[in-house]
Amino acid sequence: MELSKNYTPALVEEKWTRLWQEKKYFKSVPDSRKPFTVTIPPPNVTGVLHMGHTLNETVQDILVRRARMSGFNACWVPGSDHASIATEAKVVDMLKKKGIDKNNLTREEFLKYAFEWKEKYGGIIYSQIEKLGCSVDWDRVTFTMDDHYYKAVIKVFVELYNNGLIYRGARMINWDPSAKTALSDEEVEYKEVTGKLYYVKYKVAGGQQTDEYIIIATQRPETIMGDTAVCVNPADDRYAHLKGMKVIVPLVNREVPVIFDEYVDQAFGTGALKITPAHDINDYNIGLKYNLPIIDTLNEDGTLSHAAEVFIGLDRFEARKKAVEKLKAEGLLVKEEDYQTRMGFSQRTNAVVEPRISTQWFLKMKELAKPALDAVLNGGIKIHPEERFLNTYKYWLENVKDWCISRQLWWGQRIPAWYDANGNVYVAETEEAAGVQLQASSSSGLQLVQDEDVLDTWFSSWLWPMEVFNGITDPDHKDFNYYYPTSVLVTGQDIIFFWVSRMIMAGFQFKHQKPFSDVYFTGMVRDKLGRKMSKSLGNSPDLLELIDKYGADAVRFGIMISSPAGNDLLFDEASLEQGRNFNNKLWNVLKLIKLWEQRKTNEYKDVEEYDFATEWFQSKLNYTRNEINVLINQFSLSEALKKIYSLIWDDFCSWYIEWVKPLSEDRPHSIKFDKTIYFFEELLQLLHPFMPFITEEIYHLLKERPIDDDLTIKQYPSQLNYNSNILNEGELLKRAITTIREFRSKNQLGNKNQIELTIHPHNENYEAYEKFRYILPNQVNSTWALNVAINNQASKIIVSKDTFFIKTEQVLNKDNQKQDLLKDLEYQKGFLQSVMKKLGNERFVQNAKPEVIALEQKKKADAEAKIKVLEESLANL
RNA sequence: GGGUCGUUAGCUCAGUUGGUUCAGAGCGCUGCUUUGACAGAGCAGAGGUCACUGGUUCGAGCCCAGUACGACCCACCA
């Protein structure tokens, strides 16, 4: 079979995706093996994968594939989140473009459109997960609005309500005027913005002496109409005389009292604060304290309401402009100044959030928080990287506030609460059950009307690791008992509060068990300049385009190689190029082996009983595998990949293959040939979790295999023995070869010029240099000999403590050699001095550990030996 | 305002319990190399007072304190 010049990923990836699925390798059912369970952080059902997802899914796939190849029953559950606000906003937009106003639709009609939308676009995310090579169990795909999942959400709502943890009440909440719904505190993102501080005159009311006024600083003149008091600090002399007096609110000319409260900071602004209980959380609290009226001057869409009396129907920001104009016209605006402030934005719609008083459902969090905190503090759940997130997690849970869980939307789980005409509420899983409650009450016979609101998306996704295995709706389900608690959660650090902490709470609340054992937080993916990826900057690459251009393996490689554990990742397409080049390197190894195979005839020699190169690489391979195990166990996946990359590129390709490479007139012998194939297979297996497609493809192109001999299920070996002596010898020989090459390079000796090499090794290195006979001929175009006499015409170089004599046909400039030797000598002497100093220090000898002293003594001996060799060489030059 | 993390080669980062044959990797850069796997490559090389200032120690990139910058999180100051 003819192999193409370069590796072409597209067809290969498609083929293996299909074959793996046909063979059901990623399907998992409970069995006698230990489970390794991962539930995907469900992306928004109508979304597309961005680079953050790509990183997350790749990390999960690496862990899952590795577990699968290490004897675990690996189960990775895919799925998606209904994402109530985000999806509803998209559907509303889509309808608007069609000329349909959501307000003219019934709930049922709207949901019909929403489900159509979900059917149409919900699959995109799944096909992207598949393209990336994720080894998920597609038979387990779960959507947070699936029937059973919906029921689970309703069930826990009722349970929490019956336990007194859910209540309904009027509170000041965060309102998204764009989506027209309440938000939780976590859904508000604060950003620094430059605003203006307006200084406005409030005239003091009473009698004829109306010249007097108080100046008040405000950022929000459009809320002036909602003012119901002005507040100053009781200790503030400037305003002490105003006790019991009233001021006139501008624009609406309402008289409101001056009140005194220590909350007010005398030093800020003018020391006088307008109180607008309906539109500011602090004012609201002060209003409660002084029993002030509440005038809500905003509609749910952020326009001014009738209660505002002026600017009715104008958007709040438009109203602000008008208010400023009018105040100016009336001579009430004293000045305006720039002001740095923080404003809250809705995470989903990016609308400026309004504090608003409204009746919502809340979940009490204090009780839920405790076990969730304990589990992490006592190590039952481990967070990686721990140092960075443990404190954040702890602080949030210790200061957690009640969670506003109702949303004024239609897309989501509808709150299972029914009201009768008297305003009594009945919470039950079904309308029938609520009806039973009604009949048993004094309101018997009245009509029931269900609450219009749905639940916060996170109130469904916090059940994810349980309900994907039916753990809530069917508590004794065999899958749940087998797979739960899951093994590891991989997610972005931005949803530690939204999701991670709440899943832990839910796990303990409903199952008295943690949902996962480890949490691995990936960093945020930024562009190569360190900026966040965003649509407006246009720096967010399209995943499918990247896969088309470089192949999925290269994308996975690129994103992993530049992804230090827990740190933000600066995404640069250059790293994907590196991944593609790595593909090509692997491909070329395959081509080389095929070339050898063609030449493999019965002329092959089978006589060689020992070969250094194969012995060395076997040890190197196992040694590195041990290192990689350690790295992966501590979630240093990027480091692990670097190790594998270097093992393949440097140790295998640049050293091992060159060492076993047949000379042009020679033939490779079978043992070396078979070993090489075996090593290559082992390397492919090691790399497979990171780059599944090309490794599987090459694995099969290497030789004919039985039907189920696929890399993706091949089990890793458990014995990883290595021989340190051989490894050390390998390092010495590598260094020797490099030094000879350097000599050639410095003396401008082309590879065609043969040299005569004679080595006079230090005793302890003699055996190592004997191994040269297995590998040297392929390396440096030279004859060589050990310990034979040599005349002084040869050039000398020093490797370790060993002298290399090199004879060439050309006459070489010995000054350069002399310079090098002198430089080396100088360094060694300095080094020896520092070692001597240390060993001469009594306190060092007394305090240091014996092995440290022994090491220093060895350093001393080595340095002395080397100096001796150097001096002899110089003397002879 | 409170807190967390970071500052090591031009860039992005490793450096495990403190021991100068550990100051490293990848990318980038420089030079050489194009008929036997691979120029999407090979070989070799140059580049760093480990942010700064003190301290602990026989010994500090690593521990402690402070300073300066940077990033992020949390918090109701108009």
mmCIF file of N, CA and C (backbone and C1' of nucleotides) in Angstrom, chain A residues 6 217-219 264-265 268 273 282 339 342 395 567 578 580-581 584-585 588 592 639 649 654 658 661 738 741-742 831 841 843-844 859 862, chain B residues 3-5 12-14 19-21 23 25-27 31 36-45 57-58 71-78:
data_model
loop_
_atom_site.group_PDB
_atom_site.id
_atom_site.type_symbol
_atom_site.label_atom_id
_atom_site.label_comp_id
_atom_site.label_asym_id
_atom_site.label_seq_id
_atom_site.Cartn_x
_atom_site.Cartn_y
_atom_site.Cartn_z
ATOM 1 N N ASN A 6 1.991 13.266 3.244
ATOM 2 C CA ASN A 6 1.642 13.795 4.552
ATOM 3 C C ASN A 6 0.371 13.138 5.060
ATOM 4 N N ALA A 217 -25.890 64.323 45.866
ATOM 5 C CA ALA A 217 -25.170 63.731 44.738
ATOM 6 C C ALA A 217 -25.837 62.424 44.353
ATOM 7 N N THR A 218 -26.091 62.260 43.064
ATOM 8 C CA THR A 218 -26.694 61.002 42.624
ATOM 9 C C THR A 218 -26.156 60.613 41.251
ATOM 10 N N GLN A 219 -26.087 59.303 41.039
ATOM 11 C CA GLN A 219 -25.720 58.813 39.706
ATOM 12 C C GLN A 219 -26.952 58.602 38.860
ATOM 13 N N VAL A 264 -25.184 57.031 56.492
ATOM 14 C CA VAL A 264 -24.662 58.012 55.536
ATOM 15 C C VAL A 264 -23.235 58.422 55.896
ATOM 16 N N ASP A 265 -22.389 58.404 54.871
ATOM 17 C CA ASP A 265 -20.988 58.801 55.041
ATOM 18 C C ASP A 265 -20.886 60.315 54.821
ATOM 19 N N PHE A 268 -18.659 61.579 51.898
ATOM 20 C CA PHE A 268 -18.927 61.295 50.495
ATOM 21 C C PHE A 268 -19.897 62.305 49.914
ATOM 22 N N LEU A 273 -28.024 62.084 51.277
ATOM 23 C CA LEU A 273 -28.356 60.965 50.387
ATOM 24 C C LEU A 273 -29.845 60.948 50.125
ATOM 25 N N ASN A 282 -29.743 49.548 49.364
ATOM 26 C CA ASN A 282 -29.486 50.237 50.635
ATOM 27 C C ASN A 282 -30.661 51.106 51.019
ATOM 28 N N TYR A 339 -17.320 59.945 37.293
ATOM 29 C CA TYR A 339 -17.281 59.129 38.493
ATOM 30 C C TYR A 339 -17.081 57.666 38.123
ATOM 31 N N ARG A 342 -19.147 50.905 39.716
ATOM 32 C CA ARG A 342 -19.388 49.543 39.260
ATOM 33 C C ARG A 342 -20.858 49.366 38.944
ATOM 34 N N TYR A 395 -15.019 30.892 51.216
ATOM 35 C CA TYR A 395 -15.576 32.201 51.503
ATOM 36 C C TYR A 395 -17.016 32.310 51.017
ATOM 37 N N ASN A 567 -3.963 27.511 34.968
ATOM 38 C CA ASN A 567 -3.698 28.863 34.484
ATOM 39 C C ASN A 567 -4.531 29.170 33.249
ATOM 40 N N GLN A 578 2.085 23.142 15.458
ATOM 41 C CA GLN A 578 2.999 22.208 16.108
ATOM 42 C C GLN A 578 2.338 20.826 16.194
ATOM 43 N N ARG A 580 0.025 19.665 14.198
ATOM 44 C CA ARG A 580 -0.032 19.097 12.852
ATOM 45 C C ARG A 580 1.339 18.538 12.461
ATOM 46 N N ASN A 581 2.370 19.252 12.785
ATOM 47 C CA ASN A 581 3.709 18.768 12.483
ATOM 48 C C ASN A 581 4.024 17.478 13.235
ATOM 49 N N ASN A 584 2.571 14.702 11.483
ATOM 50 C CA ASN A 584 3.379 14.363 10.326
ATOM 51 C C ASN A 584 4.619 13.560 10.713
ATOM 52 N N LYS A 585 5.158 13.898 11.854
ATOM 53 C CA LYS A 585 6.326 13.157 12.334
ATOM 54 C C LYS A 585 5.951 11.691 12.541
ATOM 55 N N ASN A 588 5.608 9.925 9.349
ATOM 56 C CA ASN A 588 6.877 9.597 8.712
ATOM 57 C C ASN A 588 7.569 8.399 9.349
ATOM 58 N N LEU A 592 8.750 5.131 7.309
ATOM 59 C CA LEU A 592 10.079 4.540 7.430
ATOM 60 C C LEU A 592 9.981 3.044 7.719
ATOM 61 N N GLU A 639 1.967 18.905 31.060
ATOM 62 C CA GLU A 639 3.312 18.383 31.293
ATOM 63 C C GLU A 639 3.434 16.952 30.787
ATOM 64 N N TRP A 649 9.502 12.293 19.874
ATOM 65 C CA TRP A 649 10.282 13.058 18.895
ATOM 66 C C TRP A 649 11.780 12.929 19.147
ATOM 67 N N SER A 654 14.795 10.810 17.175
ATOM 68 C CA SER A 654 16.121 11.387 16.959
ATOM 69 C C SER A 654 17.243 10.485 17.461
ATOM 70 N N GLU A 658 17.642 6.425 14.898
ATOM 71 C CA GLU A 658 18.952 6.604 14.261
ATOM 72 C C GLU A 658 19.915 5.498 14.686
ATOM 73 N N LYS A 661 18.782 2.301 12.846
ATOM 74 C CA LYS A 661 18.615 2.465 11.398
ATOM 75 C C LYS A 661 19.632 1.614 10.643
ATOM 76 N N THR A 738 26.843 14.037 20.656
ATOM 77 C CA THR A 738 26.598 15.465 20.458
ATOM 78 C C THR A 738 27.915 16.237 20.420
ATOM 79 N N ARG A 741 29.604 15.755 17.149
ATOM 80 C CA ARG A 741 28.927 16.556 16.118
ATOM 81 C C ARG A 741 29.305 18.026 16.231
ATOM 82 N N GLU A 742 29.378 18.454 17.474
ATOM 83 C CA GLU A 742 29.741 19.849 17.709
ATOM 84 C C GLU A 742 31.146 20.111 17.167
ATOM 85 N N PHE A 831 34.241 25.444 39.870
ATOM 86 C CA PHE A 831 33.272 24.530 40.445
ATOM 87 C C PHE A 831 33.885 23.760 41.611
ATOM 88 N N ASN A 841 33.645 23.614 55.130
ATOM 89 C CA ASN A 841 32.825 24.309 56.113
ATOM 90 C C ASN A 841 32.337 23.311 57.172
ATOM 91 N N ARG A 843 30.316 23.578 59.588
ATOM 92 C CA ARG A 843 28.884 23.546 59.877
ATOM 93 C C ARG A 843 28.116 22.778 58.808
ATOM 94 N N PHE A 844 28.648 22.862 57.573
ATOM 95 C CA PHE A 844 28.014 22.072 56.516
ATOM 96 C C PHE A 844 28.184 20.586 56.784
ATOM 97 N N LYS A 859 31.116 14.889 43.636
ATOM 98 C CA LYS A 859 31.338 16.048 42.774
ATOM 99 C C LYS A 859 32.809 16.447 42.788
ATOM 100 N N ASP A 862 34.876 13.896 40.874
ATOM 101 C CA ASP A 862 34.646 14.032 39.445
ATOM 102 C C ASP A 862 35.345 15.261 38.881
ATOM 103 P P G B 3 -7.309 41.131 53.746
ATOM 104 O "O5'" G B 3 -7.583 39.981 52.681
ATOM 105 C "C5'" G B 3 -8.232 38.788 53.080
ATOM 106 C "C4'" G B 3 -8.610 37.973 51.875
ATOM 107 C "C3'" G B 3 -7.474 37.413 51.042
ATOM 108 O "O3'" G B 3 -6.864 36.293 51.651
ATOM 109 C "C1'" G B 3 -9.146 38.243 49.610
ATOM 110 P P U B 4 -5.342 35.961 51.339
ATOM 111 O "O5'" U B 4 -5.437 35.271 49.910
ATOM 112 C "C5'" U B 4 -6.159 34.051 49.744
ATOM 113 C "C4'" U B 4 -6.241 33.706 48.287
ATOM 114 C "C3'" U B 4 -4.910 33.631 47.555
ATOM 115 O "O3'" U B 4 -4.227 32.414 47.779
ATOM 116 C "C1'" U B 4 -6.434 34.871 46.256
ATOM 117 P P C B 5 -2.630 32.429 47.807
ATOM 118 O "O5'" C B 5 -2.265 32.565 46.260
ATOM 119 C "C5'" C B 5 -2.635 31.548 45.352
ATOM 120 C "C4'" C B 5 -2.517 32.034 43.934
ATOM 121 C "C3'" C B 5 -1.129 32.491 43.504
ATOM 122 O "O3'" C B 5 -0.270 31.412 43.213
ATOM 123 C "C1'" C B 5 -2.715 34.051 42.761
ATOM 124 P P U B 12 4.335 36.311 27.452
ATOM 125 O "O5'" U B 12 4.056 34.745 27.342
ATOM 126 C "C5'" U B 12 2.900 34.275 26.663
ATOM 127 C "C4'" U B 12 2.809 32.777 26.788
ATOM 128 C "C3'" U B 12 2.927 32.236 28.207
ATOM 129 O "O3'" U B 12 1.697 32.344 28.902
ATOM 130 C "C1'" U B 12 4.306 30.968 26.766
ATOM 131 P P C B 13 1.682 32.259 30.479
ATOM 132 O "O5'" C B 13 2.182 30.765 30.677
ATOM 133 C "C5'" C B 13 2.874 30.368 31.844
ATOM 134 C "C4'" C B 13 3.490 29.043 31.549
ATOM 135 C "C3'" C B 13 4.161 28.344 32.717
ATOM 136 O "O3'" C B 13 3.200 27.628 33.471
ATOM 137 C "C1'" C B 13 5.585 28.273 30.834
ATOM 138 P P A B 14 3.480 27.261 34.973
ATOM 139 O "O5'" A B 14 4.243 25.878 34.821
ATOM 140 C "C5'" A B 14 5.621 25.840 34.830
ATOM 141 C "C4'" A B 14 6.099 24.448 34.618
ATOM 142 C "C3'" A B 14 6.781 23.876 35.853
ATOM 143 O "O3'" A B 14 5.858 23.151 36.621
ATOM 144 C "C1'" A B 14 8.277 23.854 34.029
ATOM 145 P P G B 19 17.311 21.836 46.681
ATOM 146 O "O5'" G B 19 18.820 22.020 47.109
ATOM 147 C "C5'" G B 19 19.689 22.824 46.307
ATOM 148 C "C4'" G B 19 21.111 22.407 46.599
ATOM 149 C "C3'" G B 19 21.445 21.039 46.070
ATOM 150 O "O3'" G B 19 22.490 21.165 45.122
ATOM 151 C "C1'" G B 19 22.112 21.289 48.340
ATOM 152 P P U B 20 22.391 21.283 43.635
ATOM 153 O "O5'" U B 20 23.844 21.643 43.115
ATOM 154 C "C5'" U B 20 24.580 22.732 43.616
ATOM 155 C "C4'" U B 20 24.942 23.596 42.427
ATOM 156 C "C3'" U B 20 26.404 23.536 42.023
ATOM 157 O "O3'" U B 20 26.522 22.674 40.946
ATOM 158 C "C1'" U B 20 25.517 25.741 41.876
ATOM 159 P P U B 21 27.223 21.425 41.090
ATOM 160 O "O5'" U B 21 26.043 20.416 41.070
ATOM 161 C "C5'" U B 21 25.945 19.353 40.162
ATOM 162 C "C4'" U B 21 26.044 19.832 38.752
ATOM 163 C "C3'" U B 21 25.257 18.939 37.819
ATOM 164 O "O3'" U B 21 24.073 19.678 37.509
ATOM 165 C "C1'" U B 21 27.514 19.186 37.060
ATOM 166 P P A B 23 23.649 24.748 36.925
ATOM 167 O "O5'" A B 23 23.397 25.951 35.929
ATOM 168 C "C5'" A B 23 22.409 26.956 36.219
ATOM 169 C "C4'" A B 23 21.027 26.468 36.017
ATOM 170 C "C3'" A B 23 20.517 26.457 34.584
ATOM 171 O "O3'" A B 23 20.771 25.171 34.024
ATOM 172 C "C1'" A B 23 18.984 27.590 36.002
ATOM 173 P P A B 25 16.631 22.925 27.626
ATOM 174 O "O5'" A B 25 15.067 22.680 27.368
ATOM 175 C "C5'" A B 25 14.500 21.420 27.678
ATOM 176 C "C4'" A B 25 13.023 21.471 27.449
ATOM 177 C "C3'" A B 25 12.596 22.129 26.150
ATOM 178 O "O3'" A B 25 12.668 21.218 25.072
ATOM 179 C "C1'" A B 25 11.304 22.995 27.926
ATOM 180 P P G B 26 12.942 21.757 23.609
ATOM 181 O "O5'" G B 26 11.527 22.361 23.196
ATOM 182 C "C5'" G B 26 10.397 21.510 23.018
ATOM 183 C "C4'" G B 26 9.172 22.353 22.800
ATOM 184 C "C3'" G B 26 9.312 23.404 21.708
ATOM 185 O "O3'" G B 26 9.046 22.857 20.431
ATOM 186 C "C1'" G B 26 8.437 24.417 23.646
ATOM 187 P P C B 27 9.811 23.389 19.175
ATOM 188 O "O5'" C B 27 9.207 24.844 18.970
ATOM 189 C "C5'" C B 27 7.843 25.017 18.585
ATOM 190 C "C4'" C B 27 7.432 26.461 18.729
ATOM 191 C "C3'" C B 27 8.304 27.463 17.974
ATOM 192 O "O3'" C B 27 7.959 27.548 16.599
ATOM 193 C "C1'" C B 27 7.933 28.245 20.169
ATOM 194 P P G B 31 21.800 33.278 9.724
ATOM 195 O "O5'" G B 31 22.854 32.099 9.921
ATOM 196 C "C5'" G B 31 24.231 32.411 10.097
ATOM 197 C "C4'" G B 31 25.002 31.142 10.381
ATOM 198 C "C3'" G B 31 24.836 30.034 9.353
ATOM 199 O "O3'" G B 31 25.662 30.226 8.225
ATOM 200 C "C1'" G B 31 24.602 29.131 11.516
ATOM 201 P P G B 36 18.384 11.932 1.160
ATOM 202 O "O5'" G B 36 17.261 10.833 1.442
ATOM 203 C "C5'" G B 36 17.190 10.262 2.720
ATOM 204 C "C4'" G B 36 16.453 8.955 2.643
ATOM 205 C "C3'" G B 36 17.277 7.831 3.290
ATOM 206 O "O3'" G B 36 16.353 6.899 3.884
ATOM 207 C "C1'" G B 36 16.758 7.259 1.097
ATOM 208 P P A B 37 15.614 7.126 5.043
ATOM 209 O "O5'" A B 37 14.334 8.038 4.786
ATOM 210 C "C5'" A B 37 13.239 7.502 4.075
ATOM 211 C "C4'" A B 37 11.948 8.065 4.631
ATOM 212 C "C3'" A B 37 11.956 9.578 4.828
ATOM 213 O "O3'" A B 37 11.601 10.236 3.627
ATOM 214 C "C1'" A B 37 11.169 8.522 6.792
ATOM 215 P P C B 38 12.257 11.597 3.252
ATOM 216 O "O5'" C B 38 11.611 12.624 4.281
ATOM 217 C "C5'" C B 38 10.225 12.972 4.185
ATOM 218 C "C4'" C B 38 9.795 13.670 5.448
ATOM 219 C "C3'" C B 38 10.554 14.954 5.758
ATOM 220 O "O3'" C B 38 9.987 16.056 5.071
ATOM 221 C "C1'" C B 38 10.376 13.627 7.715
ATOM 222 P P A B 39 10.839 16.915 4.097
ATOM 223 O "O5'" A B 39 10.598 18.469 4.384
ATOM 224 C "C5'" A B 39 9.894 18.966 5.495
ATOM 225 C "C4'" A B 39 10.327 20.415 5.622
ATOM 226 C "C3'" A B 39 10.075 21.247 4.367
ATOM 227 O "O3'" A B 39 9.431 22.471 4.688
ATOM 228 C "C1'" A B 39 12.356 21.362 5.024
ATOM 229 P P G B 40 7.940 22.686 4.756
ATOM 230 O "O5'" G B 40 7.441 22.201 6.194
ATOM 231 C "C5'" G B 40 7.649 23.014 7.345
ATOM 232 C "C4'" G B 40 7.171 22.226 8.528
ATOM 233 C "C3'" G B 40 7.841 20.858 8.640
ATOM 234 O "O3'" G B 40 8.172 20.496 9.944
ATOM 235 C "C1'" G B 40 5.499 20.618 8.217
ATOM 236 P P A B 41 8.992 20.828 10.967
ATOM 237 O "O5'" A B 41 10.120 19.701 10.992
ATOM 238 C "C5'" A B 41 9.838 18.364 10.617
ATOM 239 C "C4'" A B 41 11.065 17.730 10.008
ATOM 240 C "C3'" A B 41 12.363 17.904 10.765
ATOM 241 O "O3'" A B 41 12.443 17.054 11.881
ATOM 242 C "C1'" A B 41 12.744 18.280 8.490
ATOM 243 P P G B 42 13.319 17.403 13.104
ATOM 244 O "O5'" G B 42 14.773 17.140 12.522
ATOM 245 C "C5'" G B 42 15.170 15.825 12.178
ATOM 246 C "C4'" G B 42 16.590 15.834 11.703
ATOM 247 C "C3'" G B 42 17.582 16.473 12.651
ATOM 248 O "O3'" G B 42 17.970 15.585 13.670
ATOM 249 C "C1'" G B 42 17.947 17.297 10.491
ATOM 250 P P C B 43 18.261 16.149 15.115
ATOM 251 O "O5'" C B 43 19.693 16.810 14.897
ATOM 252 C "C5'" C B 43 20.796 16.012 14.537
ATOM 253 C "C4'" C B 43 21.987 16.883 14.248
ATOM 254 C "C3'" C B 43 22.306 17.915 15.313
ATOM 255 O "O3'" C B 43 22.993 17.361 16.420
ATOM 256 C "C1'" C B 43 22.388 18.941 13.210
ATOM 257 P P A B 44 22.732 17.970 17.850
ATOM 258 O "O5'" A B 44 23.505 19.361 17.753
ATOM 259 C "C5'" A B 44 24.917 19.377 17.759
ATOM 260 C "C4'" A B 44 25.415 20.737 17.379
ATOM 261 C "C3'" A B 44 25.065 21.870 18.325
ATOM 262 O "O3'" A B 44 25.885 21.894 19.470
ATOM 263 C "C1'" A B 44 24.675 22.570 16.126
ATOM 264 P P G B 45 25.314 22.548 20.817
ATOM 265 O "O5'" G B 45 25.286 24.096 20.453
ATOM 266 C "C5'" G B 45 26.491 24.780 20.176
ATOM 267 C "C4'" G B 45 26.192 26.182 19.715
ATOM 268 C "C3'" G B 45 25.528 27.083 20.741
ATOM 269 O "O3'" G B 45 26.477 27.630 21.627
ATOM 270 C "C1'" G B 45 24.433 27.310 18.666
ATOM 271 P P U B 57 20.262 32.174 61.233
ATOM 272 O "O5'" U B 57 20.578 31.022 60.183
ATOM 273 C "C5'" U B 57 19.968 29.746 60.319
ATOM 274 C "C4'" U B 57 20.306 28.900 59.122
ATOM 275 C "C3'" U B 57 21.785 28.851 58.753
ATOM 276 O "O3'" U B 57 22.493 27.920 59.556
ATOM 277 C "C1'" U B 57 20.483 29.193 56.811
ATOM 278 P P C B 58 23.930 28.274 60.029
ATOM 279 O "O5'" C B 58 24.792 28.200 58.690
ATOM 280 C "C5'" C B 58 26.122 28.715 58.673
ATOM 281 C "C4'" C B 58 26.818 28.248 57.416
ATOM 282 C "C3'" C B 58 26.046 28.477 56.138
ATOM 283 O "O3'" C B 58 26.259 29.780 55.638
ATOM 284 C "C1'" C B 58 26.795 26.247 56.192
ATOM 285 P P A B 71 -3.987 44.149 35.019
ATOM 286 O "O5'" A B 71 -4.414 42.647 35.327
ATOM 287 C "C5'" A B 71 -4.282 41.646 34.326
ATOM 288 C "C4'" A B 71 -4.583 40.295 34.904
ATOM 289 C "C3'" A B 71 -5.942 40.168 35.569
ATOM 290 O "O3'" A B 71 -6.985 39.972 34.636
ATOM 291 C "C1'" A B 71 -4.291 39.225 36.972
ATOM 292 P P C B 72 -8.415 40.610 34.924
ATOM 293 O "O5'" C B 72 -9.006 39.624 36.017
ATOM 294 C "C5'" C B 72 -9.332 38.284 35.680
ATOM 295 C "C4'" C B 72 -9.450 37.446 36.923
ATOM 296 C "C3'" C B 72 -10.594 37.805 37.856
ATOM 297 O "O3'" C B 72 -11.838 37.296 37.409
ATOM 298 C "C1'" C B 72 -8.628 37.466 39.124
ATOM 299 P P C B 73 -13.171 38.047 37.787
ATOM 300 O "O5'" C B 73 -13.410 37.562 39.279
ATOM 301 C "C5'" C B 73 -13.642 36.186 39.564
ATOM 302 C "C4'" C B 73 -13.643 35.966 41.057
ATOM 303 C "C3'" C B 73 -14.638 36.803 41.840
ATOM 304 O "O3'" C B 73 -15.943 36.263 41.794
ATOM 305 C "C1'" C B 73 -12.541 36.881 42.918
ATOM 306 P P C B 74 -17.185 37.231 41.817
ATOM 307 O "O5'" C B 74 -17.187 37.689 43.349
ATOM 308 C "C5'" C B 74 -17.483 36.752 44.370
ATOM 309 C "C4'" C B 74 -17.185 37.342 45.718
ATOM 310 C "C3'" C B 74 -17.985 38.594 46.081
ATOM 311 O "O3'" C B 74 -19.290 38.271 46.514
ATOM 312 C "C1'" C B 74 -15.721 38.935 46.628
ATOM 313 P P A B 75 -20.463 39.271 46.101
ATOM 314 O "O5'" A B 75 -20.258 40.501 47.087
ATOM 315 C "C5'" A B 75 -20.022 40.286 48.468
ATOM 316 C "C4'" A B 75 -19.790 41.601 49.149
ATOM 317 C "C3'" A B 75 -20.576 42.800 48.616
ATOM 318 O "O3'" A B 75 -21.899 42.813 49.109
ATOM 319 C "C1'" A B 75 -18.323 43.411 48.955
ATOM 320 P P C B 76 -23.085 43.209 48.147
ATOM 321 O "O5'" C B 76 -22.820 44.728 47.852
ATOM 322 C "C5'" C B 76 -23.479 45.352 46.772
ATOM 323 C "C4'" C B 76 -23.936 46.720 47.184
ATOM 324 C "C3'" C B 76 -22.897 47.552 47.899
ATOM 325 O "O3'" C B 76 -22.092 48.241 46.972
ATOM 326 C "C1'" C B 76 -24.919 47.603 49.124
ATOM 327 P P C B 77 -20.586 48.523 47.222
ATOM 328 O "O5'" C B 77 -20.444 50.023 46.802
ATOM 329 C "C5'" C B 77 -20.035 50.986 47.766
ATOM 330 C "C4'" C B 77 -21.191 51.863 48.088
ATOM 331 C "C3'" C B 77 -21.099 53.274 47.494
ATOM 332 O "O3'" C B 77 -21.878 53.396 46.319
ATOM 333 C "C1'" C B 77 -21.163 53.398 49.838
ATOM 334 P P A B 78 -21.157 53.994 45.026
ATOM 335 O "O5'" A B 78 -22.162 55.049 44.364
ATOM 336 C "C5'" A B 78 -22.528 56.205 45.069
ATOM 337 C "C4'" A B 78 -23.983 56.065 45.385
ATOM 338 C "C3'" A B 78 -24.863 57.004 44.585
ATOM 339 O "O3'" A B 78 -26.103 56.379 44.277
ATOM 340 C "C1'" A B 78 -24.924 57.575 46.905
#
